[in-house]
PDB file of C-alpha atoms in Angstrom:
ATOM      1  CA  UNK A 615     -26.839  20.411 -84.317  1.00 39.00           C
ATOM      2  CA  UNK A 616     -25.647  17.740 -83.203  1.00 43.00           C
ATOM      3  CA  UNK A 617     -21.297  18.316 -81.188  1.00 48.00           C
ATOM      4  CA  UNK A 618     -19.080  16.532 -83.850  1.00 56.00           C
ATOM      5  CA  UNK A 619     -17.898  12.875 -82.025  1.00 66.00           C
ATOM      6  CA  UNK A 620     -14.362  13.138 -81.104  1.00 91.00           C
ATOM      7  CA  UNK A 621     -11.733  10.906 -83.672  1.00 96.00           C
ATOM      8  CA  UNK A 622      -8.372   9.587 -83.234  1.00 98.00           C
ATOM      9  CA  UNK A 623      -6.391   8.129 -86.427  1.00 97.00           C
ATOM     10  CA  UNK A 624      -4.563   5.397 -85.636  1.00 98.00           C
ATOM     11  CA  UNK A 625      -2.173   4.254 -88.871  1.00 97.00           C
ATOM     12  CA  UNK A 626      -2.300   0.320 -88.269  1.00 96.00           C
ATOM     13  CA  UNK A 627      -0.996  -3.074 -89.783  1.00 90.00           C
ATOM     14  CA  UNK A 628      -2.158  -5.133 -91.686  1.00 84.00           C
ATOM     15  CA  UNK A 629      -1.737  -7.926 -89.636  1.00 82.00           C
ATOM     16  CA  UNK A 630      -3.965  -6.487 -86.795  1.00 87.00           C
ATOM     17  CA  UNK A 631      -6.784  -5.248 -89.487  1.00 87.00           C
ATOM     18  CA  UNK A 632      -7.013  -8.599 -91.022  1.00 84.00           C
ATOM     19  CA  UNK A 633      -6.762 -10.193 -88.315  1.00 88.00           C
ATOM     20  CA  UNK A 634      -9.960  -8.687 -87.324  1.00 91.00           C
ATOM     21  CA  UNK A 635      -8.760  -7.500 -83.941  1.00 95.00           C
ATOM     22  CA  UNK A 636      -9.746  -4.105 -84.128  1.00 96.00           C
ATOM     23  CA  UNK A 637     -13.783  -5.150 -85.388  1.00 95.00           C
ATOM     24  CA  UNK A 638     -13.824  -5.877 -81.443  1.00 96.00           C
ATOM     25  CA  UNK A 639     -10.610  -3.247 -79.439  1.00 97.00           C
ATOM     26  CA  UNK A 640     -12.694  -0.484 -81.617  1.00 97.00           C
ATOM     27  CA  UNK A 641     -16.803  -0.456 -79.958  1.00 97.00           C
ATOM     28  CA  UNK A 642     -14.687  -1.653 -76.871  1.00 98.00           C
ATOM     29  CA  UNK A 643     -12.469   2.099 -76.521  1.00 98.00           C
ATOM     30  CA  UNK A 644     -15.388   3.587 -77.776  1.00 97.00           C
ATOM     31  CA  UNK A 645     -17.747   2.529 -74.985  1.00 97.00           C
ATOM     32  CA  UNK A 646     -15.431   3.424 -73.243  1.00 96.00           C
ATOM     33  CA  UNK A 647     -14.089   6.717 -74.005  1.00 97.00           C
ATOM     34  CA  UNK A 648     -16.752   8.389 -75.997  1.00 96.00           C
ATOM     35  CA  UNK A 649     -14.053   8.830 -79.036  1.00 97.00           C
ATOM     36  CA  UNK A 650     -14.240   7.259 -82.141  1.00 97.00           C
ATOM     37  CA  UNK A 651     -11.116   5.685 -83.827  1.00 97.00           C
ATOM     38  CA  UNK A 652     -10.988   5.762 -87.544  1.00 97.00           C
ATOM     39  CA  UNK A 653      -7.781   3.187 -88.658  1.00 97.00           C
ATOM     40  CA  UNK A 654      -5.527   3.505 -92.033  1.00 96.00           C
ATOM     41  CA  UNK A 655      -4.244   0.079 -92.101  1.00 93.00           C
ATOM     42  CA  UNK A 656      -0.871   0.072 -94.055  1.00 91.00           C
ATOM     43  CA  UNK A 657       2.366  -1.684 -93.875  1.00 86.00           C
ATOM     44  CA  UNK A 658       4.389  -1.157 -90.297  1.00 90.00           C
ATOM     45  CA  UNK A 659       7.090   1.050 -92.611  1.00 91.00           C
ATOM     46  CA  UNK A 660       4.245   3.225 -94.091  1.00 93.00           C
ATOM     47  CA  UNK A 661       2.787   3.640 -91.504  1.00 95.00           C
ATOM     48  CA  UNK A 662       5.631   4.891 -89.640  1.00 96.00           C
ATOM     49  CA  UNK A 663       5.611   7.444 -92.797  1.00 96.00           C
ATOM     50  CA  UNK A 664       2.439   8.107 -91.730  1.00 97.00           C
ATOM     51  CA  UNK A 665       3.247   9.059 -88.289  1.00 97.00           C
ATOM     52  CA  UNK A 666       6.174  11.120 -89.175  1.00 97.00           C
ATOM     53  CA  UNK A 667       4.167  12.991 -91.541  1.00 97.00           C
ATOM     54  CA  UNK A 668       1.852  13.853 -89.220  1.00 97.00           C
ATOM     55  CA  UNK A 669      -0.514  11.994 -90.550  1.00 98.00           C
ATOM     56  CA  UNK A 670      -2.153  10.105 -87.743  1.00 98.00           C
ATOM     57  CA  UNK A 671      -2.811  10.644 -84.278  1.00 98.00           C
ATOM     58  CA  UNK A 672      -1.460   7.066 -82.864  1.00 98.00           C
ATOM     59  CA  UNK A 673       1.218   4.399 -84.745  1.00 98.00           C
ATOM     60  CA  UNK A 674       0.321   0.395 -83.403  1.00 97.00           C
ATOM     61  CA  UNK A 675       2.468  -0.851 -85.165  1.00 95.00           C
ATOM     62  CA  UNK A 676       4.845  -3.970 -85.407  1.00 91.00           C
ATOM     63  CA  UNK A 677       8.724  -3.695 -86.024  1.00 90.00           C
ATOM     64  CA  UNK A 678      10.652  -2.595 -82.883  1.00 92.00           C
ATOM     65  CA  UNK A 679      13.409  -1.455 -84.551  1.00 92.00           C
ATOM     66  CA  UNK A 680      11.860   0.913 -86.408  1.00 93.00           C
ATOM     67  CA  UNK A 681       9.590   2.263 -83.926  1.00 96.00           C
ATOM     68  CA  UNK A 682      12.802   3.176 -81.626  1.00 96.00           C
ATOM     69  CA  UNK A 683      14.043   4.685 -84.090  1.00 97.00           C
ATOM     70  CA  UNK A 684      11.085   7.007 -85.079  1.00 97.00           C
ATOM     71  CA  UNK A 685      11.011   7.844 -81.305  1.00 98.00           C
ATOM     72  CA  UNK A 686      15.031   8.464 -81.217  1.00 98.00           C
ATOM     73  CA  UNK A 687      14.272  10.794 -84.458  1.00 97.00           C
ATOM     74  CA  UNK A 688      11.474  12.681 -82.246  1.00 98.00           C
ATOM     75  CA  UNK A 689       8.497  12.166 -84.251  1.00 98.00           C
ATOM     76  CA  UNK A 690       6.610   9.838 -81.455  1.00 98.00           C
ATOM     77  CA  UNK A 691       6.834  10.016 -77.402  1.00 96.00           C
ATOM     78  CA  UNK A 692       7.197   7.082 -76.169  1.00 95.00           C
ATOM     79  CA  UNK A 693       7.019   3.311 -77.271  1.00 97.00           C
ATOM     80  CA  UNK A 694       4.961   0.804 -75.006  1.00 97.00           C
ATOM     81  CA  UNK A 695       4.861  -2.967 -75.607  1.00 97.00           C
ATOM     82  CA  UNK A 696       1.188  -3.756 -76.399  1.00 97.00           C
ATOM     83  CA  UNK A 697       0.729  -8.080 -77.789  1.00 96.00           C
ATOM     84  CA  UNK A 698       2.331 -10.581 -79.103  1.00 94.00           C
ATOM     85  CA  UNK A 699       1.397 -12.957 -81.565  1.00 91.00           C
ATOM     86  CA  UNK A 700       3.590 -15.346 -83.976  1.00 94.00           C
ATOM     87  CA  UNK A 701       4.364 -15.446 -87.181  1.00 96.00           C
ATOM     88  CA  UNK A 702       4.025 -19.115 -89.066  1.00 97.00           C
ATOM     89  CA  UNK A 703       6.075 -20.228 -92.573  1.00 98.00           C
ATOM     90  CA  UNK A 704       2.606 -22.191 -94.325  1.00 98.00           C
ATOM     91  CA  UNK A 705       3.106 -23.917 -97.180  1.00 98.00           C
ATOM     92  CA  UNK A 706       1.547 -26.187 -99.433  1.00 98.00           C
ATOM     93  CA  UNK A 707       0.379 -29.907 -97.076  1.00 98.00           C
ATOM     94  CA  UNK A 708       2.163 -31.894 -99.068  1.00 98.00           C
ATOM     95  CA  UNK A 709       5.608 -29.683 -98.789  1.00 98.00           C
ATOM     96  CA  UNK A 710       7.813 -30.801-101.542  1.00 97.00           C
ATOM     97  CA  UNK A 711      11.102 -29.416 -99.874  1.00 98.00           C
ATOM     98  CA  UNK A 712       9.726 -30.128 -96.021  1.00 98.00           C
ATOM     99  CA  UNK A 713      10.575 -27.847 -94.993  1.00 98.00           C
ATOM    100  CA  UNK A 714       8.094 -28.239 -91.547  1.00 98.00           C
ATOM    101  CA  UNK A 715       9.535 -27.977 -87.947  1.00 98.00           C
ATOM    102  CA  UNK A 716      10.023 -25.382 -85.820  1.00 97.00           C
ATOM    103  CA  UNK A 717      13.637 -24.004 -87.389  1.00 98.00           C
ATOM    104  CA  UNK A 718      12.376 -21.019 -90.224  1.00 98.00           C
ATOM    105  CA  UNK A 719      16.162 -20.193 -91.261  1.00 98.00           C
ATOM    106  CA  UNK A 720      16.686 -24.503 -92.211  1.00 98.00           C
ATOM    107  CA  UNK A 721      12.887 -23.735 -94.280  1.00 98.00           C
ATOM    108  CA  UNK A 722      14.347 -20.669 -95.744  1.00 98.00           C
ATOM    109  CA  UNK A 723      17.769 -22.792 -96.382  1.00 98.00           C
ATOM    110  CA  UNK A 724      15.973 -25.665 -98.090  1.00 98.00           C
ATOM    111  CA  UNK A 725      13.642 -22.858 -99.779  1.00 98.00           C
ATOM    112  CA  UNK A 726      15.916 -21.404-101.466  1.00 98.00           C
ATOM    113  CA  UNK A 727      17.412 -24.034-102.121  1.00 98.00           C
ATOM    114  CA  UNK A 728      15.109 -26.005-103.953  1.00 98.00           C
ATOM    115  CA  UNK A 729      14.848 -22.263-105.505  1.00 98.00           C
ATOM    116  CA  UNK A 730      10.971 -23.509-104.644  1.00 98.00           C
ATOM    117  CA  UNK A 731       8.374 -21.061-104.820  1.00 98.00           C
ATOM    118  CA  UNK A 732       7.910 -17.714-101.993  1.00 98.00           C
ATOM    119  CA  UNK A 733       5.693 -14.844-102.038  1.00 98.00           C
ATOM    120  CA  UNK A 734       7.770 -12.257-100.140  1.00 98.00           C
ATOM    121  CA  UNK A 735       5.367  -8.765 -99.036  1.00 96.00           C
ATOM    122  CA  UNK A 736       7.957  -7.182-100.135  1.00 96.00           C
ATOM    123  CA  UNK A 737       5.889  -3.815 -99.064  1.00 92.00           C
ATOM    124  CA  UNK A 738       8.469  -2.613 -96.338  1.00 89.00           C
ATOM    125  CA  UNK A 739       5.641  -4.156 -93.752  1.00 89.00           C
ATOM    126  CA  UNK A 740       6.630  -5.529 -89.706  1.00 89.00           C
ATOM    127  CA  UNK A 741       6.093  -9.083 -91.561  1.00 93.00           C
ATOM    128  CA  UNK A 742       8.422  -7.902 -94.641  1.00 94.00           C
ATOM    129  CA  UNK A 743      10.888  -6.517 -92.147  1.00 92.00           C
ATOM    130  CA  UNK A 744      11.169  -9.419 -89.898  1.00 94.00           C
ATOM    131  CA  UNK A 745      11.149 -11.815 -93.693  1.00 97.00           C
ATOM    132  CA  UNK A 746      14.001 -10.296 -94.128  1.00 96.00           C
ATOM    133  CA  UNK A 747      15.829 -10.519 -91.286  1.00 95.00           C
ATOM    134  CA  UNK A 748      15.340 -14.663 -92.374  1.00 97.00           C
ATOM    135  CA  UNK A 749      17.363 -14.568 -94.896  1.00 98.00           C
ATOM    136  CA  UNK A 750      20.064 -12.624 -93.634  1.00 97.00           C
ATOM    137  CA  UNK A 751      20.314 -15.341 -90.353  1.00 97.00           C
ATOM    138  CA  UNK A 752      20.552 -17.723 -92.922  1.00 97.00           C
ATOM    139  CA  UNK A 753      22.923 -15.712 -95.085  1.00 97.00           C
ATOM    140  CA  UNK A 754      21.089 -15.523 -97.766  1.00 97.00           C
ATOM    141  CA  UNK A 755      20.180 -11.859 -98.185  1.00 95.00           C
ATOM    142  CA  UNK A 756      18.982 -11.748-102.092  1.00 95.00           C
ATOM    143  CA  UNK A 757      19.620 -15.301-102.936  1.00 97.00           C
ATOM    144  CA  UNK A 758      16.415 -16.497-101.553  1.00 97.00           C
ATOM    145  CA  UNK A 759      16.271 -18.678-105.288  1.00 97.00           C
ATOM    146  CA  UNK A 760      14.213 -18.355-108.850  1.00 97.00           C
ATOM    147  CA  UNK A 761      10.959 -19.016-106.739  1.00 98.00           C
ATOM    148  CA  UNK A 762      11.049 -16.266-105.187  1.00 98.00           C
ATOM    149  CA  UNK A 763       8.696 -13.496-105.864  1.00 98.00           C
ATOM    150  CA  UNK A 764       7.478 -10.331-104.420  1.00 98.00           C
ATOM    151  CA  UNK A 765       3.979  -8.819-104.624  1.00 97.00           C
ATOM    152  CA  UNK A 766       4.720  -5.662-102.562  1.00 96.00           C
ATOM    153  CA  UNK A 767       1.046  -6.096-101.315  1.00 93.00           C
ATOM    154  CA  UNK A 768      -0.421  -7.353 -97.602  1.00 90.00           C
ATOM    155  CA  UNK A 769      -0.879 -10.466 -96.061  1.00 92.00           C
ATOM    156  CA  UNK A 770      -4.264 -11.140 -97.319  1.00 93.00           C
ATOM    157  CA  UNK A 771      -2.823 -10.639-101.639  1.00 96.00           C
ATOM    158  CA  UNK A 772       0.854 -12.443-100.711  1.00 97.00           C
ATOM    159  CA  UNK A 773      -2.122 -15.322 -99.341  1.00 97.00           C
ATOM    160  CA  UNK A 774      -3.479 -16.209-101.819  1.00 97.00           C
ATOM    161  CA  UNK A 775      -0.540 -16.142-104.388  1.00 98.00           C
ATOM    162  CA  UNK A 776       0.712 -18.345-101.897  1.00 98.00           C
ATOM    163  CA  UNK A 777      -2.607 -20.537-102.153  1.00 98.00           C
ATOM    164  CA  UNK A 778      -3.194 -20.201-105.975  1.00 97.00           C
ATOM    165  CA  UNK A 779      -0.251 -20.835-106.739  1.00 97.00           C
ATOM    166  CA  UNK A 780       1.158 -23.326-104.121  1.00 98.00           C
ATOM    167  CA  UNK A 781       4.431 -21.379-102.553  1.00 98.00           C
ATOM    168  CA  UNK A 782       5.937 -20.871 -99.468  1.00 98.00           C
ATOM    169  CA  UNK A 783       4.977 -17.336 -97.430  1.00 98.00           C
ATOM    170  CA  UNK A 784       5.691 -16.342 -93.906  1.00 98.00           C
ATOM    171  CA  UNK A 785       2.717 -14.444 -92.428  1.00 96.00           C
ATOM    172  CA  UNK A 786       1.536 -13.737 -88.662  1.00 92.00           C
ATOM    173  CA  UNK A 787      -0.570 -16.292 -87.286  1.00 92.00           C
ATOM    174  CA  UNK A 788      -3.634 -13.922 -86.831  1.00 88.00           C
ATOM    175  CA  UNK A 789      -4.236 -12.833 -89.924  1.00 90.00           C
ATOM    176  CA  UNK A 790      -3.341 -16.457 -91.203  1.00 93.00           C
ATOM    177  CA  UNK A 791      -6.138 -18.016 -89.205  1.00 91.00           C
ATOM    178  CA  UNK A 792      -9.349 -15.461 -90.459  1.00 89.00           C
ATOM    179  CA  UNK A 793      -7.895 -16.441 -93.363  1.00 93.00           C
ATOM    180  CA  UNK A 794     -10.500 -19.019 -95.700  1.00 93.00           C
ATOM    181  CA  UNK A 795      -8.834 -19.391 -98.997  1.00 95.00           C
ATOM    182  CA  UNK A 796      -6.574 -21.733 -97.441  1.00 96.00           C
ATOM    183  CA  UNK A 797      -6.819 -23.827-100.662  1.00 96.00           C
ATOM    184  CA  UNK A 798      -3.690 -26.621-100.181  1.00 96.00           C
ATOM    185  CA  UNK A 799      -1.678 -24.544 -97.211  1.00 98.00           C
ATOM    186  CA  UNK A 800      -1.716 -25.741 -94.136  1.00 97.00           C
ATOM    187  CA  UNK A 801       1.519 -24.347 -91.188  1.00 98.00           C
ATOM    188  CA  UNK A 802       4.643 -25.956 -91.317  1.00 98.00           C
ATOM    189  CA  UNK A 803       6.825 -23.969 -89.675  1.00 98.00           C
ATOM    190  CA  UNK A 804       6.162 -22.504 -86.078  1.00 97.00           C
ATOM    191  CA  UNK A 805       7.447 -22.797 -82.899  1.00 94.00           C
ATOM    192  CA  UNK A 806      10.630 -20.475 -83.222  1.00 95.00           C
ATOM    193  CA  UNK A 807      11.464 -18.291 -80.571  1.00 92.00           C
ATOM    194  CA  UNK A 808      12.414 -15.635 -83.329  1.00 93.00           C
ATOM    195  CA  UNK A 809       9.390 -15.799 -84.340  1.00 96.00           C
ATOM    196  CA  UNK A 810       8.182 -13.714 -82.260  1.00 92.00           C
ATOM    197  CA  UNK A 811       5.837 -11.350 -82.635  1.00 89.00           C
ATOM    198  CA  UNK A 812       6.127  -7.935 -80.784  1.00 93.00           C
ATOM    199  CA  UNK A 813       3.625  -5.049 -80.895  1.00 95.00           C
ATOM    200  CA  UNK A 814       4.315  -1.642 -80.030  1.00 97.00           C
ATOM    201  CA  UNK A 815       1.918   1.460 -79.260  1.00 98.00           C
ATOM    202  CA  UNK A 816       3.564   5.423 -79.476  1.00 98.00           C
ATOM    203  CA  UNK A 817       1.126   8.976 -79.370  1.00 98.00           C
ATOM    204  CA  UNK A 818       2.943  11.411 -82.217  1.00 98.00           C
ATOM    205  CA  UNK A 819       4.431  14.027 -81.073  1.00 98.00           C
ATOM    206  CA  UNK A 820       2.987  17.069 -80.989  1.00 97.00           C
ATOM    207  CA  UNK A 821       5.369  18.752 -80.356  1.00 97.00           C
ATOM    208  CA  UNK A 822       6.493  18.035 -83.572  1.00 96.00           C
ATOM    209  CA  UNK A 823       2.826  18.138 -84.967  1.00 97.00           C
ATOM    210  CA  UNK A 824       1.023  20.671 -82.779  1.00 96.00           C
ATOM    211  CA  UNK A 825      -2.652  19.658 -84.708  1.00 96.00           C
ATOM    212  CA  UNK A 826      -2.460  15.572 -82.738  1.00 97.00           C
ATOM    213  CA  UNK A 827      -4.605  15.184 -80.569  1.00 97.00           C
ATOM    214  CA  UNK A 828      -2.303  14.740 -78.013  1.00 97.00           C
ATOM    215  CA  UNK A 829      -5.390  14.018 -75.370  1.00 97.00           C
ATOM    216  CA  UNK A 830      -7.761  11.392 -77.574  1.00 97.00           C
ATOM    217  CA  UNK A 831      -4.676   9.642 -78.326  1.00 98.00           C
ATOM    218  CA  UNK A 832      -2.954   9.158 -75.277  1.00 98.00           C
ATOM    219  CA  UNK A 833      -6.569   8.351 -73.806  1.00 98.00           C
ATOM    220  CA  UNK A 834      -6.650   5.498 -77.160  1.00 98.00           C
ATOM    221  CA  UNK A 835      -2.284   4.266 -75.834  1.00 98.00           C
ATOM    222  CA  UNK A 836      -3.882   4.291 -72.186  1.00 98.00           C
ATOM    223  CA  UNK A 837      -6.663   2.286 -72.884  1.00 98.00           C
ATOM    224  CA  UNK A 838      -4.945  -0.584 -74.503  1.00 98.00           C
ATOM    225  CA  UNK A 839      -2.190  -0.888 -72.697  1.00 98.00           C
ATOM    226  CA  UNK A 840      -4.516  -0.725 -70.041  1.00 98.00           C
ATOM    227  CA  UNK A 841      -6.438  -3.107 -68.358  1.00 97.00           C
ATOM    228  CA  UNK A 842      -9.658  -3.304 -69.928  1.00 97.00           C
ATOM    229  CA  UNK A 843      -8.201  -3.121 -73.819  1.00 98.00           C
ATOM    230  CA  UNK A 844      -5.573  -5.954 -72.523  1.00 98.00           C
ATOM    231  CA  UNK A 845      -8.868  -7.801 -71.297  1.00 98.00           C
ATOM    232  CA  UNK A 846      -9.767  -6.944 -74.895  1.00 97.00           C
ATOM    233  CA  UNK A 847      -7.342  -8.532 -76.724  1.00 97.00           C
ATOM    234  CA  UNK A 848      -6.889 -11.600 -74.296  1.00 97.00           C
ATOM    235  CA  UNK A 849     -10.774 -11.946 -74.987  1.00 97.00           C
ATOM    236  CA  UNK A 850     -10.048 -11.789 -79.292  1.00 95.00           C
ATOM    237  CA  UNK A 851     -10.684 -15.385 -81.200  1.00 94.00           C
ATOM    238  CA  UNK A 852     -11.034 -17.587 -84.167  1.00 90.00           C
ATOM    239  CA  UNK A 853     -12.493 -21.218 -83.782  1.00 89.00           C
ATOM    240  CA  UNK A 854     -11.347 -21.008 -79.976  1.00 92.00           C
ATOM    241  CA  UNK A 855      -8.119 -19.502 -80.695  1.00 89.00           C
ATOM    242  CA  UNK A 856      -6.024 -16.970 -79.230  1.00 91.00           C
ATOM    243  CA  UNK A 857      -4.974 -14.412 -81.532  1.00 90.00           C
ATOM    244  CA  UNK A 858      -2.733 -11.939 -79.865  1.00 93.00           C
ATOM    245  CA  UNK A 859      -0.926 -12.493 -76.235  1.00 94.00           C
ATOM    246  CA  UNK A 860      -2.163  -8.951 -73.782  1.00 96.00           C
ATOM    247  CA  UNK A 861       2.290  -8.162 -72.663  1.00 95.00           C
ATOM    248  CA  UNK A 862       1.446  -4.759 -71.572  1.00 96.00           C
ATOM    249  CA  UNK A 863       4.467  -3.847 -68.996  1.00 82.00           C
ATOM    250  CA  UNK A 864       2.391  -3.148 -65.690  1.00 65.00           C
TER     251      UNK A 864
END
């Protein structure tokens, strides 16, 4: 019998999975370390809950307030910044309520005011948390208009729903660039600094959950925030467009 390959569980987001980043990142890490990574892709809220329960070794997610909270509670060791991308609002090319521009809050006000179709993830993901923050800033929490639909689903299914119904939707740019079923959808709102989307990585705390593979998990954290991991993230492109921008603090 050969020696069983070392492996760790990384709880991450549907956006990192559906953007295709892991198909580049994980083979490079395995080559460097010999460690297999099993990714469980969920909404950020559920991924963090996995860490709280000790069902993952590493968290790789994007909801900074929730990440800082899980560290403060002692369930994760330390939050490190990894990379950014951004959110965009996509919608029908005809743009019936004229949201096109940079201002995400102005766009949401127009959507709510016109009771236009808007698909919300509704799944406690990082993207859903960001969307709720934008409605809050617009002073429209709970007043999103009669076209607002919560799907309780991942980014890909939400985009499919928007595509088939001609609705607006907030998406991370990575999943959008990798999304094939666009129909009439196009990017309408981008470039607002509030749409900036930061990812963090954390080792689940072995002091809380002694079975956590702390040594191998830490190797992943160090690698993804180190020069090789960061260069691998930067090299991932679709159609010549870079999806994620590494920004680990050196």
